[in-house]
PDB file of C-alpha atoms in Angstrom:
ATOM      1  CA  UNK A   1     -55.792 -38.717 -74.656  1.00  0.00           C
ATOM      2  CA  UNK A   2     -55.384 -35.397 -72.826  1.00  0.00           C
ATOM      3  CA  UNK A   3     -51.489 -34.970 -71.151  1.00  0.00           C
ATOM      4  CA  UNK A   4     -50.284 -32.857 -68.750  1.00  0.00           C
ATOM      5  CA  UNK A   5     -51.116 -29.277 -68.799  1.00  0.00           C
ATOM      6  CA  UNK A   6     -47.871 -27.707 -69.639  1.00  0.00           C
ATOM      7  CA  UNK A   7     -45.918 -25.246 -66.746  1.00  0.00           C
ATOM      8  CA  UNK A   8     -47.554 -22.200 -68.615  1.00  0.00           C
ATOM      9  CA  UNK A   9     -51.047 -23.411 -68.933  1.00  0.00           C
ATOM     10  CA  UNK A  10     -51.665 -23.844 -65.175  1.00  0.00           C
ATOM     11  CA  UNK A  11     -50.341 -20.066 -64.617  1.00  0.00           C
ATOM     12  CA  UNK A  12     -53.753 -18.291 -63.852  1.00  0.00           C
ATOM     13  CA  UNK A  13     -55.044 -16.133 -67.199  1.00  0.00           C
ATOM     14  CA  UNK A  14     -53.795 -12.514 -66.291  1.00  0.00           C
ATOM     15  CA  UNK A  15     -50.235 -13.123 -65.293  1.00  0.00           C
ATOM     16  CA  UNK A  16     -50.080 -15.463 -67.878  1.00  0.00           C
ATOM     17  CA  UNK A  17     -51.157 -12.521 -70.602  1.00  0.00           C
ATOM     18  CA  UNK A  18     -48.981 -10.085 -68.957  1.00  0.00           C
ATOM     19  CA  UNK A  19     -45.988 -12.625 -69.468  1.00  0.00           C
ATOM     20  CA  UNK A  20     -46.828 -12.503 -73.365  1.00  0.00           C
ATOM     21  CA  UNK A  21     -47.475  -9.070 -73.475  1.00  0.00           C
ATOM     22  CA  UNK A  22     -43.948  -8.250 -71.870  1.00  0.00           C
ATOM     23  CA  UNK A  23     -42.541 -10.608 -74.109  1.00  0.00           C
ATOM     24  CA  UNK A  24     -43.924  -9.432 -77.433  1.00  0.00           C
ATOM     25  CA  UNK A  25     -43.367  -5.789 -76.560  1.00  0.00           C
ATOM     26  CA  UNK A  26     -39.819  -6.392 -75.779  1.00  0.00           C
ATOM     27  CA  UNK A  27     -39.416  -8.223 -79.045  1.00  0.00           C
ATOM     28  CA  UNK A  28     -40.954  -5.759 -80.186  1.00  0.00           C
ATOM     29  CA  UNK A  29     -38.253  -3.508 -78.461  1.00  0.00           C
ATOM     30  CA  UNK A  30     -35.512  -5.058 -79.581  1.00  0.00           C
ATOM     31  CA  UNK A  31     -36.116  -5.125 -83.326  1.00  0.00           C
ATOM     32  CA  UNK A  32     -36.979  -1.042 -83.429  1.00  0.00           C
ATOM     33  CA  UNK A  33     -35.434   0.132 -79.954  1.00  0.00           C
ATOM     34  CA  UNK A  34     -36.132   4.189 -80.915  1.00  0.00           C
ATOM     35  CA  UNK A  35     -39.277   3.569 -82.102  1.00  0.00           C
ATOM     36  CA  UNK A  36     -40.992   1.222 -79.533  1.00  0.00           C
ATOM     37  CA  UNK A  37     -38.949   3.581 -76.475  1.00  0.00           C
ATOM     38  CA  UNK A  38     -39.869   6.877 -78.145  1.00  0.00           C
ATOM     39  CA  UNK A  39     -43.638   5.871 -78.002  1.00  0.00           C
ATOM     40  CA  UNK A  40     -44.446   3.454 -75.249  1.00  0.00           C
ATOM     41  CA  UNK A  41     -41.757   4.714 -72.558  1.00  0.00           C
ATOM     42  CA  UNK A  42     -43.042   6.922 -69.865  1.00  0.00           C
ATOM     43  CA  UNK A  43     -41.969  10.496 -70.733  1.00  0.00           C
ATOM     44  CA  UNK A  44     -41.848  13.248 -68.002  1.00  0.00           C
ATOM     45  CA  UNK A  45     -45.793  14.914 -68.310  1.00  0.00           C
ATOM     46  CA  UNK A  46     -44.212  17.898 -69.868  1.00  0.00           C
ATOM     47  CA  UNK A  47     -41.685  16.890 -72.639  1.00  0.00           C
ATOM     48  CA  UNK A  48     -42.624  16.733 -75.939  1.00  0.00           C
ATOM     49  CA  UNK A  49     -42.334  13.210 -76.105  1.00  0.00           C
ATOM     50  CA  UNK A  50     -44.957  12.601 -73.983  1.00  0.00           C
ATOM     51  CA  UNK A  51     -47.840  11.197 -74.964  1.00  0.00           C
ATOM     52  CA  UNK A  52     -51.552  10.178 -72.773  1.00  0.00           C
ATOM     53  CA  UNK A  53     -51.006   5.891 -72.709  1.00  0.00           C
ATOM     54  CA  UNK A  54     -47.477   6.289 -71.919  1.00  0.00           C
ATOM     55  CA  UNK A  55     -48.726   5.813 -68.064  1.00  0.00           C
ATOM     56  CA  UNK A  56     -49.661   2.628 -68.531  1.00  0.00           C
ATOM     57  CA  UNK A  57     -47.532   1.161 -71.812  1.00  0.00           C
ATOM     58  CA  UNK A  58     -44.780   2.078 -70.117  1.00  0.00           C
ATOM     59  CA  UNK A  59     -44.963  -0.926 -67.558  1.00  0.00           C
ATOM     60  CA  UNK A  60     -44.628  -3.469 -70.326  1.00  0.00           C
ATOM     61  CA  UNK A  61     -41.676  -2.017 -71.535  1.00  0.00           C
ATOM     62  CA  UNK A  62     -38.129  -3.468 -70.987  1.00  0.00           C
ATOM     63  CA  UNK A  63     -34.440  -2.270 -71.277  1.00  0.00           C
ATOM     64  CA  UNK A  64     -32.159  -5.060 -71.683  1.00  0.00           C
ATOM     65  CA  UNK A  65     -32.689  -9.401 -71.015  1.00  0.00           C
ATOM     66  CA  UNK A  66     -32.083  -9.155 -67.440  1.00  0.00           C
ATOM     67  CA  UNK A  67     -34.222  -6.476 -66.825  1.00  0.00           C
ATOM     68  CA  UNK A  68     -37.465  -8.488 -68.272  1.00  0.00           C
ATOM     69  CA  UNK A  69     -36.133 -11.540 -66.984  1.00  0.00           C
ATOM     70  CA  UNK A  70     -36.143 -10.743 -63.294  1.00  0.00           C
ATOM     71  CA  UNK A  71     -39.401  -8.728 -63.628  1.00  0.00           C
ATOM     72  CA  UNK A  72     -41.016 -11.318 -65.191  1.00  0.00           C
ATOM     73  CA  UNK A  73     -39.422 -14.519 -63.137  1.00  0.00           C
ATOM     74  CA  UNK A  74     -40.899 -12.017 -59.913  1.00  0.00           C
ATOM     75  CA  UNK A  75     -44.847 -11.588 -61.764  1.00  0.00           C
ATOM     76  CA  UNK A  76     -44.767 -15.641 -62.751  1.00  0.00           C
ATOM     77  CA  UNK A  77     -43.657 -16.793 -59.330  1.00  0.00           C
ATOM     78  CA  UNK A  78     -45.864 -13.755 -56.656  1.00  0.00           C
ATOM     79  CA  UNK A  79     -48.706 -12.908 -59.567  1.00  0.00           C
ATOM     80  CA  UNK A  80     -50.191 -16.332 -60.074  1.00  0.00           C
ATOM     81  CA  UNK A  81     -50.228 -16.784 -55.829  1.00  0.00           C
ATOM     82  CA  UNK A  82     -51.928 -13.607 -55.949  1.00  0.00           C
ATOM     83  CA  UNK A  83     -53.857 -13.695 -58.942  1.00  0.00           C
ATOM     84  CA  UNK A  84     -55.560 -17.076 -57.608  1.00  0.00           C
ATOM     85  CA  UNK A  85     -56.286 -15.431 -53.959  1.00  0.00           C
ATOM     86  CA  UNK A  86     -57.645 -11.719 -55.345  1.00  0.00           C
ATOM     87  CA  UNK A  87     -59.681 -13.317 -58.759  1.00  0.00           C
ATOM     88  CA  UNK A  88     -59.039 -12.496 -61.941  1.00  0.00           C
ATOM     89  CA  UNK A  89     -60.541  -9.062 -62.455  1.00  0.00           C
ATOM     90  CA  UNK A  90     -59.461  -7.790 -58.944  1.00  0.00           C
ATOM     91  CA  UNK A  91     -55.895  -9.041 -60.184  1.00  0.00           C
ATOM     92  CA  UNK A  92     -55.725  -7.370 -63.603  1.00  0.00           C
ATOM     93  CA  UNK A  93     -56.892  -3.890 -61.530  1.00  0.00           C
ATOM     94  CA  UNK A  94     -54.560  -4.512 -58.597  1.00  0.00           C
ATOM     95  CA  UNK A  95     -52.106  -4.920 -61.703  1.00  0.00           C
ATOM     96  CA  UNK A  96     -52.472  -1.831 -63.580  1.00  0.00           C
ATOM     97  CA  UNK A  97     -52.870   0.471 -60.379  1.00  0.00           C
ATOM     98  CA  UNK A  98     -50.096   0.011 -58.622  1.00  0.00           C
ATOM     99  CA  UNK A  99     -48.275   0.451 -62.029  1.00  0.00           C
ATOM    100  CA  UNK A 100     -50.058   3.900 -62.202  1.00  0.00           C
ATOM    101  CA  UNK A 101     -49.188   4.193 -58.863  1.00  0.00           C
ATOM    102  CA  UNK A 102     -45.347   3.994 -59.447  1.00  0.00           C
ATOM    103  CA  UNK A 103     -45.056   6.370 -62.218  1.00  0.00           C
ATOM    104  CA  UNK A 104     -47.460   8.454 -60.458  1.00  0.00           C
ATOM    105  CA  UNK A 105     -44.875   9.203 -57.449  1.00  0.00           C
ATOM    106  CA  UNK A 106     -41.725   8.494 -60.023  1.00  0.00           C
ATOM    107  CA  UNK A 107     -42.996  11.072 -61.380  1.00  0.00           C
ATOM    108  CA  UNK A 108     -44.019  13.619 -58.157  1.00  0.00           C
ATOM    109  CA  UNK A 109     -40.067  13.404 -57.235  1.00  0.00           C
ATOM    110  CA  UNK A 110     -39.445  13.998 -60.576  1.00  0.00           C
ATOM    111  CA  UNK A 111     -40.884  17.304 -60.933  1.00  0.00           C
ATOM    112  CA  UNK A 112     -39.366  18.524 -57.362  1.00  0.00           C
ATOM    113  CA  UNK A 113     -35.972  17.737 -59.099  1.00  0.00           C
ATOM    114  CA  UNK A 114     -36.620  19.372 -62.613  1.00  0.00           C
ATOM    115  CA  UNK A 115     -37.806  22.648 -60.708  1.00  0.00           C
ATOM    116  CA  UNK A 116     -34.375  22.772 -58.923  1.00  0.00           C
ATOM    117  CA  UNK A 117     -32.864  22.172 -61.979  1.00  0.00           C
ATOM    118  CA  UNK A 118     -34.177  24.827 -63.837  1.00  0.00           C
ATOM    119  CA  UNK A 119     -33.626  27.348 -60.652  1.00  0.00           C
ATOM    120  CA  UNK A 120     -29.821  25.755 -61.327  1.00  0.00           C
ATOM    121  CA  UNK A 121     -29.321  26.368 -64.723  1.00  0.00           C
ATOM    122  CA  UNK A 122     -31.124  29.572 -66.143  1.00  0.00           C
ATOM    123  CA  UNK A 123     -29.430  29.421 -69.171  1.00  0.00           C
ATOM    124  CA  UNK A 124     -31.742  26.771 -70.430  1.00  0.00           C
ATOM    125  CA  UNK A 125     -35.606  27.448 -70.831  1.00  0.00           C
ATOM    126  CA  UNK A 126     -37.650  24.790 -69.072  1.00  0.00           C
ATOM    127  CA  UNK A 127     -38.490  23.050 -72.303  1.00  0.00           C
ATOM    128  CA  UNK A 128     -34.927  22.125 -73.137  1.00  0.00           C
ATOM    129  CA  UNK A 129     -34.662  20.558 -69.465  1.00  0.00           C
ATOM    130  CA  UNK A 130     -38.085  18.690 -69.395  1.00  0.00           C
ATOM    131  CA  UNK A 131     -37.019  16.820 -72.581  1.00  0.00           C
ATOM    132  CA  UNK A 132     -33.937  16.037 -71.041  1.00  0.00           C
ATOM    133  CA  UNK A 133     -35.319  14.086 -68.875  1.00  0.00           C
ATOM    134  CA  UNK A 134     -35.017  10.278 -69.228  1.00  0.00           C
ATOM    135  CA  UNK A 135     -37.809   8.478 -70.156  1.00  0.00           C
ATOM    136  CA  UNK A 136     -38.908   5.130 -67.254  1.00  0.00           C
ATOM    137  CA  UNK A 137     -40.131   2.188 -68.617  1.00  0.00           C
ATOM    138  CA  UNK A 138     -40.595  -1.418 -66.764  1.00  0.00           C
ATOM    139  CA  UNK A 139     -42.879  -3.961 -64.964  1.00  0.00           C
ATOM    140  CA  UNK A 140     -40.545  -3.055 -61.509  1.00  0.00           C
ATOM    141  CA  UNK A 141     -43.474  -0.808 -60.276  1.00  0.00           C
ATOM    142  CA  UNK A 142     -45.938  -3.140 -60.716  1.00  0.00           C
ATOM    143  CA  UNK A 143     -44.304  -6.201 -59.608  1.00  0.00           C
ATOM    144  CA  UNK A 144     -43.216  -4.662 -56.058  1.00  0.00           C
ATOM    145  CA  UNK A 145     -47.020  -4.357 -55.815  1.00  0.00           C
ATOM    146  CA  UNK A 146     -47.721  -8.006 -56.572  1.00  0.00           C
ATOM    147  CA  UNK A 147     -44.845  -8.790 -53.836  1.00  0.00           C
ATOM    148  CA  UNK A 148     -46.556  -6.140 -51.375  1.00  0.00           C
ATOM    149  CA  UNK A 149     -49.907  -8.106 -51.955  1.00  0.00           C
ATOM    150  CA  UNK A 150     -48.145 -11.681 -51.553  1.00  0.00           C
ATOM    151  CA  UNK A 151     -46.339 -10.463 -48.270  1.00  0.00           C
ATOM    152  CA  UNK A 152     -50.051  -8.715 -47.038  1.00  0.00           C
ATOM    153  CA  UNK A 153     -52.211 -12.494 -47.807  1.00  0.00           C
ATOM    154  CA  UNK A 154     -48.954 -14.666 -46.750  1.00  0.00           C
ATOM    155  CA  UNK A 155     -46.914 -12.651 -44.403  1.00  0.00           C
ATOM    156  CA  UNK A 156     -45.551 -15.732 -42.961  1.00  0.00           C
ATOM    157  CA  UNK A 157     -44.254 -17.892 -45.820  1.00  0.00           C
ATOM    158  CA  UNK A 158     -40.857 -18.643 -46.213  1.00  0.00           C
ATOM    159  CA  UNK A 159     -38.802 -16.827 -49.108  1.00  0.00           C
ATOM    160  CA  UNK A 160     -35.358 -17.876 -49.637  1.00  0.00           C
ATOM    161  CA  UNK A 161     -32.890 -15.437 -51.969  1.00  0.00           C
ATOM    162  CA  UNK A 162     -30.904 -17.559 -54.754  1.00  0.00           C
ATOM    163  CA  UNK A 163     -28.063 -15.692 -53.386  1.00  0.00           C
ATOM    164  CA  UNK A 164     -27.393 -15.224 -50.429  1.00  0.00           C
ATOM    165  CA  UNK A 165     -29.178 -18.336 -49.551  1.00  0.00           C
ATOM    166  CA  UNK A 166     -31.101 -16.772 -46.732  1.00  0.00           C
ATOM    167  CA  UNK A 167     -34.797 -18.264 -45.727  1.00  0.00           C
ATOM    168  CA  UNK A 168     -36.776 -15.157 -44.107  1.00  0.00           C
ATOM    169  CA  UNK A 169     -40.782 -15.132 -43.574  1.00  0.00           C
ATOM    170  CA  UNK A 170     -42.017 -12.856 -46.697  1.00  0.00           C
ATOM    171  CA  UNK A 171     -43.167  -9.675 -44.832  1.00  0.00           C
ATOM    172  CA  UNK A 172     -39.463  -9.256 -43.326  1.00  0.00           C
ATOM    173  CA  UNK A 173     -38.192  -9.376 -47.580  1.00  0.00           C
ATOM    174  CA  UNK A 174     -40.416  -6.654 -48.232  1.00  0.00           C
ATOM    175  CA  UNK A 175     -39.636  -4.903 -45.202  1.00  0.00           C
ATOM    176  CA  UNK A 176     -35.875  -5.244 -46.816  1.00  0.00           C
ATOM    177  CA  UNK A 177     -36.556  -4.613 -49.957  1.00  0.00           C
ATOM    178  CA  UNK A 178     -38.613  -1.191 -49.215  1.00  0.00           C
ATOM    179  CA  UNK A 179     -35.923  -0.279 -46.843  1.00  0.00           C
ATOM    180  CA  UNK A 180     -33.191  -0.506 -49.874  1.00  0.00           C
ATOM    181  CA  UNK A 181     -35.225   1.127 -51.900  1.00  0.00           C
ATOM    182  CA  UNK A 182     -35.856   4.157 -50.006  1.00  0.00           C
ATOM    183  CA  UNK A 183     -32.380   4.488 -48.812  1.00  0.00           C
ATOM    184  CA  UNK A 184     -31.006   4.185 -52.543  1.00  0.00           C
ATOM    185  CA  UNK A 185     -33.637   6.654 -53.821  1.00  0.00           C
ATOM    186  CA  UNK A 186     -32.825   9.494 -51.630  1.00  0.00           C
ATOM    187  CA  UNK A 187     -29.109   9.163 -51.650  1.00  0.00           C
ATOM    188  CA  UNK A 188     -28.998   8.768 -55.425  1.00  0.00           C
ATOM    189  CA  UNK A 189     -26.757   5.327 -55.400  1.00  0.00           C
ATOM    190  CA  UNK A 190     -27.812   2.800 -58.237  1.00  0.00           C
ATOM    191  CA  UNK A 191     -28.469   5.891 -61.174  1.00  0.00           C
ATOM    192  CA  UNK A 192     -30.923   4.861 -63.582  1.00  0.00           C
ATOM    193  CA  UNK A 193     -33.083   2.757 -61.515  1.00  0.00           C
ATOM    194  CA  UNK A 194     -36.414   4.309 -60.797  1.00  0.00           C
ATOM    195  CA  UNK A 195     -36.428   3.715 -57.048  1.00  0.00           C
ATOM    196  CA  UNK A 196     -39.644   6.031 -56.205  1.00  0.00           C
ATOM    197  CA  UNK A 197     -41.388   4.026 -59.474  1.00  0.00           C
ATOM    198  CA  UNK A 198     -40.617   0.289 -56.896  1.00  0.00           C
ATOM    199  CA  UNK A 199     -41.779   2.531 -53.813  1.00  0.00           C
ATOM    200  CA  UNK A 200     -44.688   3.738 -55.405  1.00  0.00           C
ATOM    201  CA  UNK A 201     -45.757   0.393 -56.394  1.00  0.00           C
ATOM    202  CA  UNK A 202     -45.391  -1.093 -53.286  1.00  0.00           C
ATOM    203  CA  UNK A 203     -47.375   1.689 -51.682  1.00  0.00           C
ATOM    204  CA  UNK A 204     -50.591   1.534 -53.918  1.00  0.00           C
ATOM    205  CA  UNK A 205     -49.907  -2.659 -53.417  1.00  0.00           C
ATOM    206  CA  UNK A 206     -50.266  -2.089 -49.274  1.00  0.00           C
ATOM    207  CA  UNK A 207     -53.012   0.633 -49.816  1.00  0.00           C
ATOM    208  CA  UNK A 208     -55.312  -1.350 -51.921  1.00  0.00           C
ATOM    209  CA  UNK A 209     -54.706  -4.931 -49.781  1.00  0.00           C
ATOM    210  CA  UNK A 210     -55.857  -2.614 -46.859  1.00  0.00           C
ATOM    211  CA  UNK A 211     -58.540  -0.681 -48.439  1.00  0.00           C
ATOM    212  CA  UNK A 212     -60.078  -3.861 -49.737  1.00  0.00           C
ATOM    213  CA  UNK A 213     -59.304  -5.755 -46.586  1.00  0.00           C
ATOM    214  CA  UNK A 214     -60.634  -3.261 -44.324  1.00  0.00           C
ATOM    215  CA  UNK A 215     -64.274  -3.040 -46.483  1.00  0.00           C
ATOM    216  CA  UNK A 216     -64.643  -6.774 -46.630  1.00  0.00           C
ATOM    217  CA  UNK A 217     -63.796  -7.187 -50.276  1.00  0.00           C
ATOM    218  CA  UNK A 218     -60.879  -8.721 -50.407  1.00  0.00           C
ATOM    219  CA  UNK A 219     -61.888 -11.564 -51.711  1.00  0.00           C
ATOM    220  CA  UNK A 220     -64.981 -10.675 -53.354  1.00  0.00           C
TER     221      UNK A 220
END
């Protein structure tokens, strides 16, 4: 006699292996934290640590319970809506680009603030100051693309924060949630978040919605 399907059985196949991935590489993580940050963690293109899949391992990499937790509650609760309106394969792509996309323009601002750096501090040789730099790692990118996407197919359904218990239409969230983002970034408030990594997510999530929307294959 078959039961049920359990709650993580009906989550659609993509977000559902991007919740175990996360999951077994911050395991993972946890039992060799210098290892597993040293190799998967994105480091700046021209440190030593660097190495080519850090661009995309970084993005299942986590720093700490509520950092994977909230990532993770966020690509469960906006991935399977969008997963099931985009398809599978558009999803896994939508996925991994707007990660790329987020360490892609982390990384642009990056590089504007290592050269002024280096103009600051002649002492050091650039070398010593681009392996200074601290390595990004998390899901955040990728997941403010999934909520870009959910906003762009469902701009009108209702989102209400845990705290403050405040019920707004979902484009008017990411409107927020951009807007914080942008304002933290460029004022510096909230060190050691990677606010351009969330903006550049969210900006490859709207471009893609709209390239695909505008050339009819948005749900093809």
């Amino acid at each position: 006699m078959n039961g049920r399907p359990s709650f993580l059985e009906n989550i659609p196949v993509v977000t559902r292996n991007l919740l175990y991935v996360n999951l077994i590489m911050f395991v993972a993580t946890l039992i060799n934290p210098t290892f597993m940050k040293g190799t998967f963690a994105m480091a700046f293109p021209l440190a030593s640590g660097f190495r080519w899949w850090q661009p995309i391992t970084h993005m299942f990499m986590h720093d700490g319970f509520l950092h994977i937790f909230f990532n993770m509650y966020s690509l469960v609760m906006f991935g399977m809506v969008v997963e099931r309106a985009l398809g599978t394969k558009k999803f896994i792509w939508f996925y991994l680009i707007t990660g790329f996309g987020a360490v892609l323009l982390h990384t642009g601002v990056e590089f504007l603030q290592v050269q002024s750096l280096i103009k600051e501090y002649p002492q050091y040789s650039p070398q010593f100051i681009y392996d200074q730099i601290p390595s990004v790692l998390g899901a955040s990118g990728a997941v403010y693309g999934v909520l870009v996407g959910f906003a762009m197919l469902y701009p009108e359904a209702k989102l209400t924060l845990i705290f403050p218990p405040i019920t707004l239409d979902a484009k008017w969230w990411v409107i927020i949630f951009i807007g914080i983002e942008l304002l933290t970034g460029i004022t510096g408030t909230q060190m050691g978040v990677a606010h351009f990594a969330h903006l550049g997510g969210a900006l490859f999530g709207f471009l893609l919605i709209r390239y695909w929307r505008k050339t009819g294959k948005l749900y093809r």
